[in-house]
Short mmCIF file of C-alpha atoms in Angstrom, two decimals:
data_model
loop_
_atom_site.label_atom_id
_atom_site.label_comp_id
_atom_site.label_asym_id
_atom_site.label_seq_id
_atom_site.Cartn_x
_atom_site.Cartn_y
_atom_site.Cartn_z
CA MET A 840 -3.02 -6.81 -29.94
CA THR A 841 -1.59 -6.08 -26.54
CA ASP A 842 -4.80 -4.07 -25.27
CA THR A 843 -8.29 -4.00 -26.97
CA THR A 844 -10.51 -1.38 -27.46
CA VAL A 845 -14.26 -2.73 -26.78
CA PRO A 846 -15.85 0.55 -24.96
CA GLU A 847 -19.58 -1.54 -25.94
CA PHE A 848 -18.81 -3.93 -24.28
CA ARG A 849 -18.50 -1.96 -20.30
CA TYR A 850 -22.08 -0.54 -19.70
CA HIS A 851 -21.32 2.24 -16.41
CA ARG A 852 -24.98 2.69 -16.27
CA ARG A 853 -27.02 -0.16 -15.88
CA PHE A 854 -30.57 -1.01 -16.58
CA VAL A 855 -33.35 -3.13 -15.49
CA ARG A 856 -36.62 -4.12 -17.37
CA LEU A 857 -40.26 -2.64 -16.34
CA ASP A 858 -41.55 -6.44 -15.90
CA THR A 859 -38.66 -7.84 -14.39
CA ILE A 860 -39.62 -4.97 -11.64
CA LEU A 861 -43.69 -5.77 -11.51
CA ARG A 862 -43.15 -9.42 -11.81
CA LEU A 863 -41.23 -8.82 -8.58
CA ARG A 864 -43.70 -6.76 -6.96
CA TRP A 865 -46.83 -8.73 -7.83
CA LEU A 866 -44.89 -11.22 -6.18
CA ALA A 867 -44.61 -9.22 -3.02
CA VAL A 868 -48.13 -8.28 -3.38
CA LEU A 869 -49.30 -12.45 -3.25
CA GLY A 870 -46.78 -12.87 -0.70
CA GLN A 871 -48.20 -10.16 1.59
CA LEU A 872 -52.49 -11.14 0.91
CA ALA A 873 -51.18 -14.78 2.17
CA ALA A 874 -49.07 -13.95 5.54
CA ILE A 875 -52.13 -11.56 5.76
CA PHE A 876 -55.09 -14.46 5.26
CA ILE A 877 -52.86 -16.98 6.82
CA VAL A 878 -52.20 -14.55 10.27
CA ALA A 879 -55.49 -13.23 10.21
CA GLN A 880 -57.74 -16.45 9.11
CA GLY A 881 -55.69 -19.64 10.13
CA LEU A 882 -54.26 -18.24 13.45
CA GLU A 883 -56.88 -16.23 14.27
CA PHE A 884 -54.29 -13.24 15.56
CA ASP A 885 -56.14 -9.88 15.51
CA VAL A 886 -54.59 -8.28 12.07
CA PRO A 887 -55.84 -4.44 11.17
CA ILE A 888 -56.93 -5.87 8.26
CA ILE A 889 -58.06 -3.02 6.55
CA PRO A 890 -55.31 -0.73 6.73
CA CYS A 891 -52.89 -3.27 5.48
CA VAL A 892 -54.98 -4.50 2.39
CA ALA A 893 -55.64 -1.07 1.91
CA VAL A 894 -51.37 -0.77 1.30
CA ILE A 895 -51.33 -4.16 -0.70
CA ALA A 896 -54.51 -3.02 -2.69
CA PHE A 897 -51.99 0.44 -3.58
CA SER A 898 -49.36 -1.64 -4.60
CA ALA A 899 -51.66 -3.33 -7.21
CA ILE A 900 -53.18 -0.71 -8.04
CA LEU A 901 -50.13 1.26 -9.25
CA ASN A 902 -48.94 -2.13 -10.86
CA LEU A 903 -51.79 -1.86 -13.06
CA SER A 904 -51.35 1.65 -13.90
CA LEU A 905 -47.73 0.80 -14.87
CA GLN A 906 -48.29 -2.39 -17.26
CA ILE A 907 -51.51 -0.29 -19.02
CA ALA A 908 -49.36 3.19 -19.24
CA PHE A 909 -45.98 1.45 -20.69
CA ASN A 910 -44.00 -1.26 -22.42
CA PRO A 911 -43.30 -3.82 -19.95
CA ARG A 912 -40.31 -5.20 -21.95
CA GLN A 913 -38.69 -1.55 -21.89
CA GLN A 914 -35.61 -0.45 -20.08
CA LEU A 915 -36.26 1.31 -16.88
CA GLN A 916 -33.12 4.70 -16.31
CA PRO A 917 -31.79 2.79 -13.31
CA ILE A 918 -33.09 6.23 -11.27
CA TYR A 919 -36.81 5.01 -12.08
CA ALA A 920 -35.82 1.53 -10.64
CA ALA A 921 -34.24 2.40 -8.19
CA ALA A 922 -37.73 4.84 -7.32
CA LEU A 923 -39.97 1.49 -7.63
CA LEU A 924 -37.80 -0.70 -5.57
CA ALA A 925 -37.78 2.57 -2.63
CA LEU A 926 -41.45 2.68 -3.28
CA ASN A 927 -41.23 -1.29 -2.13
CA ILE A 928 -39.04 -0.72 0.75
CA ALA A 929 -41.62 2.32 1.26
CA GLU A 930 -45.02 -0.04 1.28
CA LEU A 931 -43.12 -3.31 3.82
CA ALA A 932 -41.82 -0.67 6.50
CA GLY A 933 -45.98 0.30 6.14
CA LEU A 934 -47.55 -2.80 6.44
CA LEU A 935 -44.55 -3.73 9.40
CA PHE A 936 -45.82 -0.47 11.30
CA LEU A 937 -49.64 -2.23 11.16
CA THR A 938 -48.12 -5.30 12.25
CA GLY A 939 -45.38 -4.94 15.30
CA GLY A 940 -42.62 -3.14 13.28
CA LEU A 941 -39.33 -4.96 14.41
CA GLN A 942 -40.52 -7.58 16.07
CA ASN A 943 -42.30 -8.65 13.03
CA PRO A 944 -40.06 -11.57 11.70
CA PHE A 945 -41.11 -10.30 8.36
CA SER A 946 -39.01 -7.29 8.51
CA PHE A 947 -35.96 -8.98 7.38
CA LEU A 948 -37.58 -8.18 3.77
CA PHE A 949 -35.89 -4.90 3.86
CA LEU A 950 -33.17 -7.01 1.85
CA ALA A 951 -35.28 -7.84 -0.90
CA PRO A 952 -35.23 -4.58 -2.62
CA VAL A 953 -31.57 -3.66 -1.60
CA LEU A 954 -30.13 -7.39 -3.27
CA ILE A 955 -31.94 -6.54 -5.95
CA SER A 956 -30.35 -3.42 -6.62
CA ALA A 957 -26.79 -4.90 -5.83
CA THR A 958 -27.65 -7.00 -9.25
CA ALA A 959 -28.81 -4.60 -11.42
CA LEU A 960 -28.37 -1.03 -10.43
CA THR A 961 -25.04 1.65 -9.51
CA THR A 962 -23.28 1.70 -6.02
CA ARG A 963 -24.81 5.11 -5.46
CA LEU A 964 -28.66 4.12 -5.74
CA THR A 965 -28.16 0.71 -4.04
CA LEU A 966 -26.06 3.18 -1.51
CA ALA A 967 -29.48 5.51 -1.22
CA LEU A 968 -31.76 2.25 -0.90
CA GLY A 969 -29.73 0.95 1.62
CA LEU A 970 -29.57 3.33 3.65
CA LEU A 971 -33.59 4.60 3.18
CA ALA A 972 -34.28 0.45 4.40
CA ILE A 973 -31.90 1.65 7.45
CA ALA A 974 -33.95 4.84 8.11
CA CYS A 975 -37.25 2.89 8.29
CA ALA A 976 -35.94 -0.06 10.32
CA THR A 977 -34.42 2.45 12.83
CA ALA A 978 -37.99 4.21 12.64
CA LEU A 979 -39.61 1.14 12.77
CA GLY A 980 -37.81 -0.02 15.79
CA PHE A 981 -39.66 3.28 17.78
CA VAL A 982 -42.91 3.43 16.27
CA HIS A 983 -45.25 0.57 15.75
CA MET A 984 -48.27 -0.79 16.28
CA PRO A 985 -48.45 -3.85 18.31
CA LEU A 986 -47.53 -7.08 17.30
CA PRO A 987 -50.90 -9.45 16.49
CA TRP A 988 -50.59 -11.95 19.24
CA ASN A 989 -52.67 -14.54 21.05
CA SER A 990 -52.54 -13.05 24.64
CA ASP A 991 -54.49 -10.18 26.27
CA GLU A 992 -51.17 -8.08 26.40
CA PRO A 993 -49.09 -7.71 23.67
CA LEU A 994 -46.12 -9.21 23.34
CA ALA A 995 -43.01 -7.13 24.80
CA LEU A 996 -39.68 -7.95 23.81
CA PRO A 997 -36.58 -6.92 25.22
CA PRO A 998 -34.83 -3.30 24.41
CA ILE A 999 -31.30 -4.98 24.01
CA TYR A 1000 -32.76 -7.88 22.12
CA MET A 1001 -34.67 -5.28 19.80
CA THR A 1002 -31.79 -3.48 19.67
CA ALA A 1003 -30.05 -6.80 18.35
CA VAL A 1004 -32.77 -7.34 15.98
CA TRP A 1005 -31.97 -3.91 14.49
CA LEU A 1006 -28.55 -4.17 14.29
CA SER A 1007 -28.83 -7.63 12.52
CA ILE A 1008 -30.62 -5.88 9.46
CA VAL A 1009 -28.49 -3.27 8.72
CA LEU A 1010 -25.75 -5.69 8.96
CA ALA A 1011 -27.29 -8.00 6.92
CA ILE A 1012 -28.33 -5.02 4.16
CA GLY A 1013 -24.73 -4.18 4.51
CA VAL A 1014 -22.56 -7.28 4.19
CA THR A 1015 -25.05 -9.07 1.63
CA SER A 1016 -25.35 -6.01 -0.22
CA LEU A 1017 -21.57 -5.70 -0.79
CA TYR A 1018 -20.69 -9.48 -1.66
CA THR A 1019 -24.15 -9.54 -3.90
CA PHE A 1020 -22.93 -6.50 -5.88
CA GLN A 1021 -19.10 -7.40 -6.31
CA VAL A 1022 -20.18 -11.36 -7.59
CA THR A 1023 -22.53 -9.41 -9.72
CA ASP A 1024 -19.51 -7.14 -10.98
CA GLU A 1025 -17.21 -10.08 -11.59
CA ALA A 1026 -19.55 -11.92 -13.31
CA SER A 1027 -20.49 -8.76 -15.60
CA LYS A 1028 -16.55 -8.11 -16.37
CA LEU A 1029 -16.33 -11.99 -17.09
CA SER A 1030 -19.13 -11.81 -19.66
CA ASP A 1031 -17.95 -8.54 -21.29
CA ALA A 1032 -14.42 -10.03 -21.32
CA LEU A 1033 -15.45 -13.32 -22.90
CA ALA A 1034 -17.74 -11.51 -25.54
CA ALA A 1035 -14.50 -9.14 -26.77
CA THR A 1036 -12.91 -12.59 -27.34
CA GLU A 1037 -15.38 -13.57 -29.19
CA LEU A 1038 -15.34 -10.33 -31.40
CA VAL A 1039 -11.32 -10.88 -31.71
CA LEU A 1040 -11.73 -14.38 -32.86
CA ALA A 1041 -14.46 -13.61 -35.35
CA ARG A 1042 -12.20 -10.79 -36.42
CA GLU A 1043 -9.36 -13.65 -37.10
CA GLN A 1044 -10.75 -15.81 -38.22
CA HIS A 1045 -11.99 -13.78 -40.79
CA LEU A 1046 -8.82 -12.02 -41.41
CA THR A 1047 -7.39 -16.15 -42.38
CA GLN A 1048 -10.23 -16.71 -44.81
CA LEU A 1049 -9.42 -14.31 -46.70
CA ASP A 1050 -5.72 -14.83 -46.43
CA GLY A 1051 -6.86 -18.54 -47.30
CA LEU A 1052 -9.07 -17.80 -49.79
CA ALA A 1053 -6.72 -15.12 -51.75
CA ALA A 1054 -3.96 -17.75 -51.40
CA ALA A 1055 -6.35 -20.35 -53.61
CA ALA A 1056 -7.31 -18.37 -55.46
CA ALA A 1057 -3.74 -17.19 -56.51
CA HIS A 1058 -3.22 -20.82 -56.86
CA GLU A 1059 -6.21 -21.75 -59.01
CA LEU A 1060 -5.74 -18.66 -61.15
CA GLY A 1061 -1.65 -19.03 -62.12
CA THR A 1062 -2.16 -21.38 -64.74
CA PRO A 1063 -4.54 -19.86 -67.09
CA LEU A 1064 -2.95 -16.47 -66.40
CA ALA A 1065 0.31 -18.30 -67.62
CA THR A 1066 -1.23 -19.73 -70.41
CA ILE A 1067 -2.77 -16.14 -71.37
CA PHE A 1068 0.46 -14.79 -71.26
CA LEU A 1069 2.21 -17.49 -74.01
CA ILE A 1070 -0.39 -17.46 -76.06
CA SER A 1071 -0.14 -13.66 -76.42
CA ARG A 1072 3.80 -13.97 -76.77
CA GLU A 1073 3.57 -16.76 -79.34
CA LEU A 1074 0.85 -13.71 -81.25
CA GLU A 1075 3.28 -11.07 -81.00
CA LYS A 1076 6.31 -12.96 -82.37
CA THR A 1077 4.22 -14.31 -85.51
CA ILE A 1078 2.19 -10.99 -86.38
CA ASP A 1079 3.34 -8.47 -88.22
CA PRO A 1080 4.63 -5.13 -85.96
CA THR A 1081 3.07 -2.69 -88.17
CA ASN A 1082 -0.35 -4.58 -87.53
CA PRO A 1083 -2.52 -2.37 -85.32
CA LEU A 1084 -3.14 -5.15 -83.08
CA ALA A 1085 0.54 -5.94 -82.40
CA GLY A 1086 0.11 -3.28 -79.90
CA GLU A 1087 -3.10 -4.68 -78.24
CA LEU A 1088 -1.36 -8.00 -77.93
CA LYS A 1089 1.27 -6.24 -76.28
CA THR A 1090 -0.91 -4.63 -74.17
CA LEU A 1091 -2.42 -7.99 -73.37
CA GLY A 1092 0.80 -9.83 -72.51
CA GLU A 1093 1.75 -6.98 -69.56
CA GLN A 1094 -1.44 -6.96 -68.10
CA ALA A 1095 -1.46 -10.69 -68.05
CA LYS A 1096 2.66 -10.87 -66.58
CA ARG A 1097 1.00 -7.71 -64.42
CA CYS A 1098 -1.89 -10.13 -62.52
CA ARG A 1099 0.49 -13.51 -62.74
CA ASP A 1100 2.81 -10.64 -60.23
CA ILE A 1101 0.25 -9.86 -58.58
CA LEU A 1102 -0.72 -12.99 -57.37
CA ALA A 1103 2.69 -14.33 -56.66
CA LYS A 1104 2.41 -11.34 -53.72
CA LEU A 1105 -0.78 -13.11 -52.94
CA THR A 1106 0.69 -16.64 -52.73
CA GLN A 1107 3.01 -15.13 -50.07
CA LEU A 1108 0.41 -13.91 -47.54
CA SER A 1109 -0.54 -17.79 -46.60
CA SER A 1110 1.91 -20.35 -45.19
CA SER A 1111 5.10 -21.79 -47.44
CA GLY A 1112 2.97 -24.42 -49.73
CA ALA A 1113 -0.24 -26.66 -50.06
CA PRO A 1114 -2.36 -27.06 -48.57
CA PHE A 1115 -2.83 -23.17 -47.90
CA ASP A 1116 -4.13 -23.99 -43.85
CA GLN A 1117 -1.56 -25.57 -42.35
CA MET A 1118 1.62 -24.29 -40.84
CA ARG A 1119 4.69 -25.20 -39.32
CA LEU A 1120 5.78 -23.98 -35.43
CA SER A 1121 8.35 -22.21 -37.57
CA THR A 1122 6.21 -20.36 -39.19
CA LEU A 1123 3.77 -19.67 -36.75
CA ILE A 1124 6.70 -18.02 -34.33
CA GLU A 1125 7.74 -15.93 -37.54
CA GLU A 1126 4.30 -14.60 -38.74
CA SER A 1127 4.00 -13.60 -34.81
CA VAL A 1128 7.19 -12.26 -34.57
CA ALA A 1129 7.70 -10.25 -38.00
CA PRO A 1130 5.08 -7.24 -37.17
CA HIS A 1131 7.72 -6.61 -34.37
CA ARG A 1132 10.63 -6.63 -35.77
CA ASP A 1133 11.29 -2.64 -36.77
CA PHE A 1134 9.76 -1.25 -32.83
CA GLY A 1135 13.49 -0.95 -31.80
CA ILE A 1136 13.37 -4.12 -29.79
CA THR A 1137 15.73 -6.92 -31.09
CA ILE A 1138 13.87 -10.03 -31.10
CA LYS A 1139 15.96 -13.12 -30.61
CA VAL A 1140 14.67 -16.74 -31.99
CA ARG A 1141 15.59 -19.76 -30.99
CA ILE A 1142 14.12 -23.24 -32.51
CA ALA A 1143 15.48 -25.84 -31.28
CA VAL A 1144 15.50 -29.39 -33.38
CA ALA A 1145 14.44 -32.14 -32.33
CA GLY A 1146 14.82 -36.60 -33.07
CA THR A 1147 11.02 -36.29 -34.40
CA THR A 1148 9.57 -34.01 -37.63
CA GLU A 1149 8.82 -30.56 -37.18
CA PRO A 1150 5.08 -30.30 -35.45
CA VAL A 1151 2.81 -29.05 -38.23
CA GLY A 1152 -1.08 -27.57 -37.17
CA LYS A 1153 -3.72 -26.22 -38.28
CA ARG A 1154 -3.83 -22.63 -39.08
CA ASN A 1155 -5.53 -21.52 -36.58
CA PRO A 1156 -6.36 -17.36 -35.94
CA ALA A 1157 -6.84 -18.21 -32.01
CA ILE A 1158 -3.32 -19.50 -31.77
CA LEU A 1159 -2.13 -16.65 -34.60
CA TYR A 1160 -3.87 -13.97 -31.71
CA GLY A 1161 -2.55 -16.16 -28.66
CA VAL A 1162 0.96 -15.99 -28.97
CA GLY A 1163 0.69 -12.45 -31.31
CA ASN A 1164 -0.43 -11.15 -28.24
CA ILE A 1165 1.66 -12.54 -25.69
CA LEU A 1166 4.82 -11.86 -28.21
CA GLU A 1167 3.24 -8.18 -28.67
CA ASN A 1168 2.99 -7.61 -24.66
CA ALA A 1169 6.72 -8.79 -24.23
CA VAL A 1170 7.86 -6.26 -26.92
CA ASP A 1171 5.46 -3.55 -25.02
CA PHE A 1172 7.76 -4.05 -21.58
CA ALA A 1173 11.06 -5.34 -22.96
CA ARG A 1174 13.88 -2.99 -22.28
CA GLU A 1175 16.04 -4.23 -25.65
CA THR A 1176 15.92 -7.81 -26.12
CA VAL A 1177 12.87 -10.46 -26.20
CA GLU A 1178 13.41 -13.98 -26.52
CA VAL A 1179 11.73 -16.50 -28.50
CA ASN A 1180 12.32 -20.12 -27.32
CA ALA A 1181 10.77 -23.13 -29.00
CA TRP A 1182 10.81 -27.09 -29.38
CA TRP A 1183 9.53 -30.24 -29.01
CA ASN A 1184 9.61 -34.30 -28.73
CA ALA A 1185 6.92 -36.52 -29.40
CA ASP A 1186 4.76 -35.96 -27.36
CA THR A 1187 4.80 -31.52 -26.64
CA VAL A 1188 5.19 -28.55 -28.42
CA GLU A 1189 6.52 -26.15 -26.24
CA ILE A 1190 6.91 -21.80 -26.61
CA GLU A 1191 8.91 -20.09 -24.41
CA ILE A 1192 8.69 -16.14 -24.92
CA SER A 1193 10.65 -13.66 -22.12
CA ASP A 1194 11.64 -10.13 -21.99
CA ASP A 1195 14.39 -8.34 -20.15
CA GLY A 1196 11.54 -5.33 -18.89
CA PRO A 1197 10.74 -4.95 -14.88
CA GLY A 1198 9.14 -8.33 -14.88
CA ILE A 1199 5.37 -9.35 -13.39
CA ALA A 1200 4.62 -7.40 -10.10
CA PRO A 1201 3.63 -10.50 -7.49
CA ASP A 1202 0.34 -9.42 -6.55
CA MET A 1203 -0.23 -9.73 -9.87
CA LEU A 1204 1.89 -12.56 -10.96
CA LYS A 1205 -1.21 -14.95 -9.27
CA ARG A 1206 -4.17 -12.71 -10.87
CA ILE A 1207 -2.93 -12.25 -14.53
CA GLY A 1208 -4.89 -13.37 -16.95
CA GLU A 1209 -8.02 -12.65 -15.45
CA PRO A 1210 -10.21 -9.94 -17.22
CA TYR A 1211 -9.82 -5.93 -16.83
CA LEU A 1212 -6.17 -6.28 -15.63
CA SER A 1213 -3.40 -4.47 -16.56
CA ARG A 1214 0.55 -4.18 -15.53
CA ARG A 1215 0.64 0.03 -16.04
CA PRO A 1216 0.14 2.07 -13.60
CA THR A 1217 -3.71 2.18 -13.10
CA LEU A 1218 -6.48 0.76 -15.51
CA GLU A 1219 -7.20 4.27 -15.26
CA GLU A 1220 -4.51 5.74 -16.79
CA GLU A 1221 -4.72 2.78 -19.21
CA GLN A 1222 -7.79 3.94 -20.38
CA LYS A 1223 -7.13 7.67 -20.81
CA GLN A 1224 -4.14 6.93 -23.05
CA HIS A 1225 -4.80 3.64 -24.40
CA GLY A 1226 -8.65 3.54 -24.71
CA GLY A 1227 -8.49 -0.46 -23.97
CA LEU A 1228 -9.44 -2.21 -21.02
CA GLY A 1229 -6.58 -4.32 -20.00
CA LEU A 1230 -8.44 -7.35 -22.48
CA GLY A 1231 -5.29 -8.64 -24.27
CA ILE A 1232 -3.54 -11.26 -22.12
CA PHE A 1233 -7.07 -12.30 -21.00
CA ILE A 1234 -8.42 -12.89 -24.54
CA ALA A 1235 -4.80 -14.45 -25.37
CA ARG A 1236 -4.92 -16.81 -22.41
CA THR A 1237 -8.98 -17.80 -23.41
CA LEU A 1238 -7.86 -18.56 -27.36
CA LEU A 1239 -5.02 -20.51 -26.20
CA GLU A 1240 -6.58 -22.40 -23.75
CA ARG A 1241 -9.31 -23.69 -26.32
CA THR A 1242 -6.69 -25.00 -28.24
CA GLY A 1243 -5.61 -27.43 -25.41
CA ALA A 1244 -3.11 -24.81 -24.65
CA LYS A 1245 -1.62 -24.69 -21.10
CA ILE A 1246 -0.25 -21.11 -20.06
CA LYS A 1247 1.78 -20.21 -17.30
CA PHE A 1248 3.22 -16.62 -16.05
CA SER A 1249 6.80 -16.02 -14.04
CA ASN A 1250 9.91 -13.74 -14.06
CA ARG A 1251 13.19 -14.66 -14.82
CA PRO A 1252 15.56 -16.00 -11.61
CA PHE A 1253 17.53 -13.42 -9.82
CA PRO A 1254 19.75 -11.99 -10.79
CA ASP A 1255 18.02 -11.51 -14.46
CA HIS A 1256 15.07 -9.63 -14.61
CA GLY A 1257 12.07 -9.64 -16.98
CA ALA A 1258 8.71 -11.76 -17.54
CA VAL A 1259 8.39 -15.35 -19.16
CA ALA A 1260 5.31 -16.98 -20.57
CA HIS A 1261 5.77 -20.51 -21.55
CA ILE A 1262 2.91 -21.78 -23.78
CA SER A 1263 2.63 -25.61 -24.04
CA TRP A 1264 0.49 -28.28 -26.13
CA PRO A 1265 0.08 -32.01 -26.10
CA ARG A 1266 1.02 -32.83 -29.97
CA ASP A 1267 -1.77 -33.93 -30.97
CA ARG A 1268 -4.14 -31.04 -29.65
CA PHE A 1269 -1.30 -29.11 -31.56
CA GLU A 1270 -1.23 -30.47 -34.59
CA THR A 1271 -5.25 -30.93 -34.94
CA SER A 1272 -6.80 -28.28 -33.14
CA GLU A 1273 -9.36 -26.02 -34.24
CA THR A 1274 -10.99 -23.39 -33.68
CA PRO A 1275 -15.02 -24.07 -33.80
CA GLU A 1276 -17.37 -21.41 -34.53
CA ASN A 1277 -18.66 -21.39 -31.10
CA ALA A 1278 -15.47 -21.82 -29.26
CA ILE A 1279 -15.91 -19.26 -27.05
CA ALA A 1280 -19.55 -20.40 -25.34
#
C-alpha cells in the first residue's frame, strides 16, 4: 500500500500525433504567406518573392504528401516528430536568409519548434533541436541577403547590436525551453499520479462493495438456512434410522450447518452491526491496524473517550486506504513502535500516527505529499527494489483531502525522533463523507 506499482502511468517516451504537427505547419505556411504579402504589397518593400514562395510551396507540398500518405491520427515516433520540427527550423532559416537574417524581427520564431519539442518530446531531442536552431541563427548572423528596406542603401545595424540579437535568441531558446519542459513534466507527473489515485480508489471501492455485498448476503440467507437446518433436524428425529432417507437427511443437516458457518465468517468482514455501510472511528482504526500487527513492530492504539458519542461515519474506501497507507509508511520506517492516537469532540475528529524511526528529512518535510516523491535513498533505487513510484503518500493525501480531511506531517520534538502524521476532519464531514464516483477529477 505504501507504493503503488503503476508503470503504465509513466511514459518515458513521449508521442505526438501527425495531425498536430501538420496543423502547426499549415499555420506556419499561412503566416509566412501573409507576412510576404504584407511586406511586398502593403509596405512595398523589395522582397525576393519567387524564392520565398518556393520555400513555402515546398513546405505546403510536403504537408499534403504527409496527409495523403499517412493517417493524420497516428502517433509519430519521437524521432520522426523531431525530424519534422527540424525541417521547420530549416525552412525558417531559408526564409530568413532571403530576408535579412537576424536583422529580420521574425528571427525569434526559431523559438517555436523548440518549445513544441519541449512540451511533447524527450530532453535529448529537444536539446538537439535547440542546438540546430542556434546553429542556424549563428550562420544567419554571418551569411544572409539584405533586409528588405525602402531606401536605396540597405539597413546596416551595428555588429554589437547583432551580437546582442543573436545572444537574446540563444538565451530565449535555452531558458524558455527549460522552463516549458519543467512545467510540462510536472503537469505530466501530476496527471499520472491522479490517474493512479483514481485506479486505487476504484479498487478500494470495489473491495468495499464486495465486503458489503457478502455481509448483506450472509444476513439475508441466515434465516432460510436456519429454517432448513431446523426442519432437517426435526425430520431426522422422526424418521426410522434404518430408512435410506435417514442418511440423506443427516447429510442435508450437516451441509446446512456448514453453510451457516461460512455465512458467519462472511458477516465478520463487515463492520460489527447493521447497517453494513457504517463504521465507527474505533473500527476504522482497528481495520487499518490489523494487517500490520505481525511485522515485528509494536502498534499502540489509544482512543481518548470524550463526553460525546463516538463518531460513526460511512464505510468510505478513500478513508480506509488513506489512513491505512499512512500507517503502513509508519510501520515501514519505525524501529520498534508505532503509536496511533485518536480523539474527538463535538466539532472535530482527529487521528495521529507517529513512529520512532529516523523522521522526515527537513528538505522533504515541505514537499511530502507531492507525486513521485520518496523518503527512501533515491527514486531510482526505490523503483529497482520495489517497482513503485513513490505515489503512496500522494494518493493517501489526495483521497483523504477529498473527504474533507486536513493532513499535516511533522517530526517529533527533540530528544524524541520519528515522523508524525496528523489527520483531522470536521465531525460532520467525517460522519457524512462519501466518495462520489468521479471524486478524482
